[in-house]
CSV table of C-alpha atoms in Angstrom, one decimal:
chain,number,residue,atom,x,y,z
A,4,UNK,CA,-9.5,0.6,-17.7
A,5,UNK,CA,-7.5,-0.9,-15.4
A,6,UNK,CA,-6.0,0.4,-11.9
A,7,UNK,CA,-2.2,1.6,-12.0
A,8,UNK,CA,-0.1,1.0,-9.0
A,9,UNK,CA,3.2,2.7,-8.9
A,10,UNK,CA,5.4,0.1,-6.6
A,11,UNK,CA,8.8,1.2,-5.5
A,12,UNK,CA,10.3,-1.8,-3.6
A,13,UNK,CA,13.6,-3.1,-4.0
A,14,UNK,CA,13.4,-6.6,-2.4
A,15,UNK,CA,13.2,-8.1,-5.6
A,16,UNK,CA,10.7,-11.5,-4.4
A,17,UNK,CA,7.9,-8.9,-2.5
A,18,UNK,CA,7.9,-6.7,-5.7
A,19,UNK,CA,7.3,-9.8,-7.8
A,20,UNK,CA,4.8,-11.4,-5.4
A,21,UNK,CA,2.9,-7.8,-5.1
A,22,UNK,CA,2.6,-7.6,-9.2
A,23,UNK,CA,1.2,-11.1,-9.8
A,24,UNK,CA,-1.2,-10.8,-6.7
A,25,UNK,CA,-2.9,-7.1,-8.4
A,26,UNK,CA,-2.3,-8.1,-11.6
A,27,UNK,CA,-4.3,-11.3,-11.4
A,28,UNK,CA,-7.0,-8.3,-10.2
A,29,UNK,CA,-6.3,-6.8,-13.3
A,30,UNK,CA,-3.7,-3.8,-12.2
A,31,UNK,CA,-1.6,-2.4,-13.9
A,32,UNK,CA,1.6,-2.7,-11.9
A,33,UNK,CA,4.7,-0.6,-12.4
A,34,UNK,CA,7.3,-1.4,-10.5
A,35,UNK,CA,11.0,0.6,-9.0
A,36,UNK,CA,13.3,-0.5,-7.3
A,37,UNK,CA,15.4,2.3,-6.0
A,38,UNK,CA,14.2,5.7,-4.6
A,39,UNK,CA,15.8,8.2,-6.5
A,40,UNK,CA,13.8,9.0,-9.1
A,41,UNK,CA,10.4,7.7,-7.3
A,42,UNK,CA,9.0,10.2,-7.0
A,43,UNK,CA,9.2,12.2,-11.0
A,44,UNK,CA,8.1,8.9,-11.7
A,45,UNK,CA,5.1,8.5,-9.7
A,46,UNK,CA,4.5,12.4,-10.7
A,47,UNK,CA,4.5,11.4,-14.3
A,48,UNK,CA,2.5,7.7,-14.0
A,49,UNK,CA,-0.1,9.4,-12.4
A,50,UNK,CA,-1.1,6.1,-11.0
A,51,UNK,CA,-4.4,5.2,-8.4
A,52,UNK,CA,-2.3,4.2,-5.4
A,53,UNK,CA,1.6,4.4,-4.2
A,54,UNK,CA,3.0,1.4,-2.2
A,55,UNK,CA,6.5,2.3,-0.9
A,56,UNK,CA,9.1,0.4,1.0
A,57,UNK,CA,10.5,2.3,4.0
A,58,UNK,CA,14.3,1.3,3.8
A,59,UNK,CA,15.2,2.2,-0.4
A,60,UNK,CA,18.5,2.3,-2.1
A,61,UNK,CA,18.8,6.2,-3.5
A,62,UNK,CA,15.8,7.7,-1.4
A,63,UNK,CA,14.2,6.5,1.6
A,64,UNK,CA,10.0,5.9,1.4
A,65,UNK,CA,10.0,8.1,4.6
A,66,UNK,CA,12.0,11.2,1.8
A,67,UNK,CA,9.2,10.0,-0.8
A,68,UNK,CA,6.5,10.3,0.9
A,69,UNK,CA,6.7,14.1,1.7
A,70,UNK,CA,8.0,15.0,-2.0
A,71,UNK,CA,5.0,13.6,-2.8
A,72,UNK,CA,2.7,15.6,-0.2
A,73,UNK,CA,4.9,18.8,-1.1
A,74,UNK,CA,3.2,18.3,-4.9
A,75,UNK,CA,-0.1,19.6,-5.1
A,76,UNK,CA,-1.0,18.1,-8.3
A,77,UNK,CA,-0.6,14.8,-6.0
A,78,UNK,CA,-3.6,15.7,-3.7
A,79,UNK,CA,-5.1,12.8,-2.7
A,80,UNK,CA,-3.4,10.1,-4.0
A,81,UNK,CA,-3.4,7.1,-1.8
A,82,UNK,CA,0.0,5.9,-0.4
A,83,UNK,CA,0.1,2.5,0.9
A,84,UNK,CA,4.0,2.2,3.2
A,85,UNK,CA,5.6,-0.9,3.8
A,86,UNK,CA,7.9,-1.8,5.9
A,87,UNK,CA,9.9,-5.2,7.5
A,88,UNK,CA,10.5,-2.9,10.1
A,89,UNK,CA,7.2,-2.4,12.5
A,90,UNK,CA,8.6,-0.1,15.5
A,91,UNK,CA,5.3,2.7,16.2
A,92,UNK,CA,8.7,5.2,16.0
A,93,UNK,CA,8.3,4.7,11.9
A,94,UNK,CA,4.5,4.4,12.1
A,95,UNK,CA,4.1,7.7,13.4
A,96,UNK,CA,6.4,8.8,11.4
A,97,UNK,CA,4.6,7.9,8.2
A,98,UNK,CA,1.8,9.2,9.5
A,99,UNK,CA,2.7,13.1,10.5
A,100,UNK,CA,4.3,12.7,6.7
A,101,UNK,CA,0.7,11.8,5.7
A,102,UNK,CA,0.7,7.9,4.6
A,103,UNK,CA,-3.0,6.6,3.7
A,104,UNK,CA,-1.9,3.4,5.3
A,105,UNK,CA,1.1,1.4,7.0
A,106,UNK,CA,1.7,-2.6,6.5
A,107,UNK,CA,4.5,-4.2,8.0
A,108,UNK,CA,5.5,-7.5,6.2
A,109,UNK,CA,5.2,-10.2,6.5
A,110,UNK,CA,1.4,-9.3,5.0
A,111,UNK,CA,-0.5,-11.3,4.0
A,112,UNK,CA,-1.8,-11.9,0.1
A,113,UNK,CA,-5.6,-10.9,1.1
A,114,UNK,CA,-4.1,-7.8,3.1
A,115,UNK,CA,-2.1,-6.6,-0.1
A,116,UNK,CA,-4.9,-7.3,-2.2
A,117,UNK,CA,-8.0,-5.7,0.5
A,118,UNK,CA,-5.7,-2.3,1.4
A,119,UNK,CA,-4.9,-1.3,-2.5
A,120,UNK,CA,-9.1,-2.1,-2.8
A,121,UNK,CA,-9.5,0.3,-0.4
A,122,UNK,CA,-7.2,2.5,-0.9
A,123,UNK,CA,-8.5,3.4,-4.2
A,124,UNK,CA,-12.5,2.5,-4.1
A,125,UNK,CA,-13.3,6.0,-4.2
A,126,UNK,CA,-10.5,6.5,-7.5
A,127,UNK,CA,-12.5,5.7,-11.2
A,128,UNK,CA,-11.2,2.5,-12.2
């Protein structure tokens, strides 16, 4: 069975690029374009990995991350946060909220694939 990622990204070109890259690696990619019901979708989907943009319509990536980390049933779920704003403050907020990894846009194809592999290495496919 392939690994499953829920990608919450409102920039269509970035979402499609990640979907293509991970799909080529055998991943099943589910995308959401806003943060409104992201935590509920993630709870229901039980993915191997979550990728969250920081700035989203509805709820921010930080708000979604806080919801995920407050849910005991999602303990250990790897979350990769993506942002175009690479300020140290954003990275610190993400780390305090419990992010698994923080990546600044633009990123290379190899970086996104390597991060997905590393973050899910201990999860059975």
